CSV table of C-alpha atoms in Angstrom, one decimal:
chain,number,residue,atom,x,y,z
A,1,MET,CA,0.9,24.0,63.7
A,2,ARG,CA,0.1,27.0,61.5
A,3,LYS,CA,-1.2,30.2,62.9
A,4,ASN,CA,-4.6,31.4,62.0
A,5,GLU,CA,-5.1,35.0,60.7
A,6,ASN,CA,-6.1,36.3,64.1
A,7,GLU,CA,-2.8,35.1,65.7
A,8,LEU,CA,-0.6,36.8,63.1
A,9,VAL,CA,1.6,39.6,64.3
A,10,ALA,CA,3.5,41.7,61.7
A,11,LYS,CA,7.2,42.0,62.4
A,12,ILE,CA,9.9,44.1,60.5
A,13,ILE,CA,11.8,40.8,59.7
A,14,ASP,CA,8.8,39.4,57.7
A,15,ASP,CA,9.7,39.8,54.1
A,16,PRO,CA,6.5,41.5,52.9
A,17,VAL,CA,6.5,43.8,55.9
A,18,PHE,CA,10.1,44.9,55.4
A,19,SER,CA,9.6,45.5,51.7
A,20,TRP,CA,6.5,47.6,52.3
A,21,VAL,CA,8.0,49.6,55.2
A,22,MET,CA,11.1,50.4,53.1
A,23,GLU,CA,8.8,51.8,50.3
A,24,GLN,CA,7.4,54.5,52.7
A,25,ASP,CA,8.9,58.0,52.6
A,26,ASP,CA,12.7,58.0,53.0
A,27,ASN,CA,12.9,54.9,55.1
A,28,CYS,CA,15.3,53.1,52.7
A,29,CYS,CA,17.7,56.1,52.6
A,30,LYS,CA,17.8,56.4,56.4
A,31,LEU,CA,18.5,52.7,56.9
A,32,LEU,CA,21.4,52.8,54.4
A,33,GLN,CA,22.7,56.0,56.2
A,34,ALA,CA,22.6,54.0,59.5
A,35,ILE,CA,24.5,51.1,58.0
A,36,LEU,CA,27.0,53.1,56.0
A,37,PRO,CA,27.4,56.5,57.5
A,38,GLU,CA,30.8,57.0,56.0
A,39,LEU,CA,29.3,57.1,52.5
A,40,ASN,CA,27.3,60.3,53.2
A,41,ILE,CA,24.3,59.0,51.3
A,42,THR,CA,21.8,61.9,50.8
A,43,ARG,CA,19.3,60.4,48.3
A,44,VAL,CA,18.3,57.0,47.0
A,45,GLU,CA,16.0,55.6,44.4
A,46,PHE,CA,14.9,52.1,45.0
A,47,GLU,CA,12.8,49.2,43.8
A,48,THR,CA,11.4,46.4,46.0
A,49,GLN,CA,11.2,42.8,44.9
A,50,LYS,CA,12.7,43.6,41.4
A,51,ARG,CA,13.4,40.5,39.4
A,52,LEU,CA,17.0,40.3,38.1
A,53,LYS,CA,17.7,38.0,35.2
A,54,PHE,CA,20.6,36.8,33.1
A,55,HIS,CA,18.2,36.1,30.2
A,56,PRO,CA,14.5,37.0,29.6
A,57,GLU,CA,13.5,33.3,29.6
A,58,LYS,CA,15.3,32.6,32.9
A,59,ARG,CA,13.6,32.8,36.3
A,60,GLY,CA,16.2,35.1,37.9
A,61,THR,CA,16.2,36.2,41.5
A,62,ILE,CA,14.4,38.9,43.5
A,63,PRO,CA,16.3,41.1,45.9
A,64,ASP,CA,14.3,42.5,48.9
A,65,ILE,CA,15.5,46.1,48.2
A,66,LEU,CA,17.5,47.2,45.2
A,67,ALA,CA,18.6,50.9,45.7
A,68,TYR,CA,20.8,53.4,43.9
A,69,ASP,CA,22.3,56.5,45.6
A,70,GLN,CA,23.1,60.0,44.3
A,71,LYS,CA,26.6,58.8,43.2
A,72,GLY,CA,25.3,55.7,41.3
A,73,ARG,CA,26.3,53.2,43.9
A,74,VAL,CA,24.1,50.1,44.0
A,75,TYR,CA,22.7,48.5,47.2
A,76,ASP,CA,21.0,45.1,47.6
A,77,ILE,CA,19.5,44.9,51.1
A,78,GLU,CA,18.3,41.4,52.2
A,79,LEU,CA,16.6,40.8,55.6
A,80,GLN,CA,16.6,37.1,56.2
A,81,VAL,CA,14.7,35.0,58.8
A,82,LEU,CA,16.1,31.6,58.1
A,83,GLN,CA,19.8,30.8,58.4
A,84,ASN,CA,21.4,29.7,55.1
A,85,LYS,CA,24.5,27.6,55.2
A,86,PHE,CA,25.2,28.7,51.6
A,87,LEU,CA,25.2,32.3,52.5
A,88,ALA,CA,28.6,33.1,50.8
A,89,GLN,CA,27.5,31.4,47.6
A,90,ARG,CA,24.2,33.3,47.7
A,91,ILE,CA,26.0,36.6,48.1
A,92,ARG,CA,28.2,35.7,45.1
A,93,TYR,CA,25.1,34.9,43.1
A,94,TYR,CA,23.5,38.3,44.0
A,95,PHE,CA,26.6,40.2,42.9
A,96,SER,CA,26.6,38.3,39.6
A,97,MET,CA,22.9,39.0,39.0
A,98,ILE,CA,23.3,42.7,39.7
A,99,ASP,CA,26.3,43.0,37.3
A,100,GLN,CA,24.5,41.1,34.6
A,101,ASN,CA,21.4,43.2,35.0
A,102,LEU,CA,23.4,46.4,34.6
A,103,LEU,CA,25.3,45.0,31.5
A,104,MET,CA,22.1,43.8,29.9
A,105,SER,CA,20.8,47.4,30.2
A,106,GLY,CA,23.6,48.5,27.9
A,107,GLY,CA,26.4,49.3,30.4
A,108,LYS,CA,30.1,48.3,29.9
A,109,TYR,CA,32.0,46.2,32.5
A,110,ARG,CA,34.5,49.1,33.0
A,111,ASP,CA,31.6,51.2,34.2
A,112,LEU,CA,30.3,48.7,36.7
A,113,PRO,CA,29.5,50.8,39.9
A,114,GLU,CA,30.4,50.3,43.5
A,115,THR,CA,28.0,47.6,44.7
A,116,TYR,CA,27.0,46.6,48.2
A,117,VAL,CA,25.2,43.4,49.0
A,118,ILE,CA,23.9,43.6,52.6
A,119,PHE,CA,22.4,40.8,54.5
A,120,ILE,CA,20.7,41.6,57.8
A,121,LEU,CA,20.3,38.4,60.0
A,122,PRO,CA,18.6,38.0,63.4
A,123,ASN,CA,21.4,35.7,64.5
A,124,ASP,CA,25.2,35.2,63.9
A,125,PRO,CA,26.1,33.0,61.0
A,126,TYR,CA,29.7,32.8,62.2
A,127,ASP,CA,29.3,32.4,66.0
A,128,GLN,CA,31.8,35.3,66.6
A,129,ASP,CA,29.2,37.6,68.3
A,130,GLU,CA,30.2,40.4,66.0
A,131,LYS,CA,27.6,42.9,64.9
A,132,TYR,CA,29.1,43.9,61.5
A,133,TYR,CA,31.0,41.7,59.1
A,134,GLU,CA,32.5,43.2,55.9
A,135,PHE,CA,34.3,41.1,53.3
A,136,ALA,CA,36.4,42.0,50.2
A,137,PHE,CA,38.8,40.3,47.8
A,138,GLN,CA,42.4,40.4,48.9
A,139,GLN,CA,45.7,38.7,48.2
A,140,LEU,CA,46.5,35.5,50.0
A,141,LYS,CA,49.8,34.3,51.5
A,142,ARG,CA,51.2,37.8,52.0
A,143,LYS,CA,51.9,39.7,55.2
A,144,ASN,CA,50.5,42.9,53.8
A,145,PRO,CA,47.9,41.7,51.3
A,146,LEU,CA,46.9,43.7,48.3
A,147,VAL,CA,43.2,44.4,47.8
A,148,LEU,CA,41.6,43.4,44.5
A,149,ASP,CA,39.3,46.4,44.0
A,150,THR,CA,36.3,44.8,42.3
A,151,LYS,CA,34.1,47.5,43.8
A,152,GLN,CA,32.1,44.8,45.5
A,153,HIS,CA,31.3,44.9,49.2
A,154,ALA,CA,29.7,42.1,51.1
A,155,ILE,CA,28.3,43.1,54.4
A,156,ILE,CA,26.6,40.8,56.9
A,157,LEU,CA,24.9,42.3,59.9
A,158,ASN,CA,24.2,40.3,63.0
A,159,ALA,CA,21.3,41.7,64.9
A,160,SER,CA,22.2,39.6,68.0
A,161,GLY,CA,25.9,40.7,68.2
A,162,SER,CA,27.5,42.4,71.1
A,163,ILE,CA,31.0,43.0,69.7
A,164,GLY,CA,31.9,45.9,67.6
A,165,GLU,CA,30.5,49.4,66.9
A,166,VAL,CA,27.5,50.3,64.8
A,167,THR,CA,25.5,53.5,64.7
A,168,PRO,CA,22.9,54.0,67.4
A,169,ARG,CA,20.2,54.0,64.7
A,170,LEU,CA,21.4,50.7,63.3
A,171,GLN,CA,21.5,49.2,66.9
A,172,GLY,CA,17.9,50.5,67.3
A,173,PHE,CA,17.0,48.6,64.1
A,174,PHE,CA,18.6,45.5,65.4
A,175,ASP,CA,16.5,45.8,68.6
A,176,LEU,CA,13.4,46.3,66.4
A,177,ILE,CA,14.1,43.0,64.7
A,178,HIS,CA,14.0,41.3,68.1
A,179,ASP,CA,10.7,43.2,69.0
A,180,LYS,CA,12.4,45.7,71.3
A,181,ILE,CA,12.1,49.5,71.1
A,182,SER,CA,15.2,50.5,73.2
A,183,THR,CA,15.7,53.9,71.7
A,184,LYS,CA,14.0,57.2,71.4
A,185,ASP,CA,15.1,57.5,67.8
A,186,GLU,CA,12.3,59.0,65.8
A,187,PHE,CA,13.1,56.9,62.8
A,188,ILE,CA,12.9,53.6,64.7
A,189,GLU,CA,9.7,54.6,66.3
A,190,LYS,CA,8.3,55.5,62.9
A,191,LEU,CA,9.3,52.1,61.5
A,192,ASN,CA,7.5,50.4,64.4
A,193,ARG,CA,4.3,52.4,63.8
A,194,GLU,CA,4.4,51.4,60.1
A,195,VAL,CA,4.9,47.7,61.0
A,196,LYS,CA,1.8,47.9,63.2
A,197,LYS,CA,0.0,49.7,60.4
A,198,PHE,CA,0.8,46.9,58.0
A,199,GLY,CA,-0.6,44.4,60.5
A,200,THR,CA,-3.9,46.1,60.7
A,201,ASP,CA,-4.6,46.3,57.0
A,202,PRO,CA,-6.8,43.4,55.9
A,203,GLY,CA,-5.3,43.1,52.4
A,204,ARG,CA,-1.8,43.2,53.8
A,205,ARG,CA,-2.7,40.6,56.5
A,206,LYS,CA,-3.6,38.2,53.7
A,207,GLU,CA,-0.2,38.8,52.2
A,208,LEU,CA,1.4,38.2,55.5
A,209,MET,CA,-0.6,35.0,56.0
A,210,ASP,CA,0.7,33.6,52.7
A,211,TYR,CA,4.2,34.5,53.6
A,212,GLN,CA,4.0,32.8,56.9
A,213,MET,CA,2.6,29.6,55.3
A,214,ARG,CA,5.6,29.6,52.9
A,215,LEU,CA,8.0,30.1,55.8
A,216,ASP,CA,6.4,27.3,57.8
A,217,ASP,CA,6.8,25.0,54.8
A,218,GLU,CA,10.4,25.9,54.4
A,219,ARG,CA,11.1,25.3,58.1
A,220,GLU,CA,9.3,21.9,57.9
A,221,PHE,CA,11.3,21.0,54.8
A,222,GLY,CA,14.6,22.0,56.5
A,223,LYS,CA,13.7,20.0,59.6
A,224,GLU,CA,12.8,16.9,57.5
A,225,GLN,CA,16.1,17.2,55.6
A,226,ALA,CA,18.1,17.4,58.8
A,227,GLU,CA,16.4,14.2,60.1
A,228,ILE,CA,17.1,12.4,56.8
A,229,ASN,CA,20.7,13.4,57.0
A,230,ALA,CA,20.9,12.2,60.6
A,231,ILE,CA,19.3,8.8,59.7
A,232,GLN,CA,21.7,8.3,56.9
A,233,LYS,CA,24.6,9.1,59.2
A,234,LEU,CA,23.3,6.7,61.8
A,235,ILE,CA,22.9,3.9,59.3
A,236,LYS,CA,26.5,4.5,58.0
A,237,ILE,CA,28.0,4.4,61.6
A,238,THR,CA,26.1,1.2,62.6
A,239,ARG,CA,27.1,-0.5,59.4
A,240,GLN,CA,30.7,0.2,60.2
A,241,LEU,CA,30.1,-1.6,63.5
A,242,LYS,CA,28.8,-4.6,61.5
A,243,ALA,CA,25.3,-4.2,62.9
A,244,SER,CA,22.5,-6.2,61.3
A,245,ASP,CA,19.6,-4.5,59.4
A,246,ASP,CA,17.2,-5.6,62.2
A,247,PHE,CA,19.3,-3.9,64.8
A,248,ILE,CA,19.6,-0.7,62.7
A,249,LEU,CA,15.8,-0.7,62.1
A,250,LYS,CA,15.2,-0.9,65.9
A,251,GLN,CA,17.5,2.0,66.5
A,252,LEU,CA,15.8,4.1,63.8
A,253,ILE,CA,12.3,3.3,65.1
A,254,ALA,CA,13.4,4.3,68.6
A,255,ASN,CA,14.8,7.6,67.4
A,256,TYR,CA,12.7,8.6,64.4
A,257,GLY,CA,9.6,6.4,64.6
A,258,ASP,CA,7.4,9.4,65.4
A,259,ASP,CA,8.2,11.1,62.1
A,260,PHE,CA,8.7,8.2,59.7
A,261,SER,CA,6.8,5.0,59.2
A,262,LYS,CA,8.5,1.6,59.6
A,263,GLU,CA,8.3,1.1,55.8
A,264,GLU,CA,10.0,4.5,55.2
A,265,LEU,CA,12.8,3.6,57.6
A,266,GLN,CA,13.3,0.2,56.0
A,267,GLU,CA,13.6,2.0,52.6
A,268,PHE,CA,16.4,4.2,54.1
A,269,ILE,CA,18.2,1.1,55.2
A,270,LYS,CA,17.8,-0.5,51.8
A,271,LYS,CA,19.1,2.6,50.0
A,272,ASN,CA,22.1,3.0,52.2
A,273,LYS,CA,23.7,-0.4,51.9
């Protein structure tokens, strides 16, 4: 069931809220400093929801935050609500789009800058309970592997993790994602105030309502796809057991009759001979 506008609560993890909050003051810079303190970032320029394209006629992709620091390093920050089983491929895609965008602007491949694609997730995509995952290219089948320095850094942050060390400020941001303010950090408290400010603005609330409707649609689509996959698997298994179509149909109606009509289930059986 969809929420009505009065039930909407703005959260930092909501895409339009995160983008707007990062636009305010030096919030983007401070978040990057919390994620990558070793880089000594002092200043960033950034764009929110900038469309990157290979070609003017192509649709391209839109990072949440695209930032550049005082040394020319590039950062793509993505705050994701829904789990994506193709996360690695998506990261690869973002790297390629960023590089192509820079090359199309007249740059040369030898001048491609240090680039960080950072995904912040509410839950662990790897079930290892680690807070901070960083990946790079390295040699395989070698005891002391060489690193292929592509200047590309893939970082996945798990806001639910308990293993590993992150800065207190980043941990405070993780807690904010889960609607907890467990720190007296002035920056985290400021972010929380700005999230609430977003939620009280009538124009912004309309934007949030549209976003929530799209998110609900994606969740429903994902749920339906999961059920279709389960139906196809059940049909395959029962066919291996030499079950009749009537028996399979009864099993499908018992398990999925609330979500699919008898005719739709019959069609699944017909298509999965």
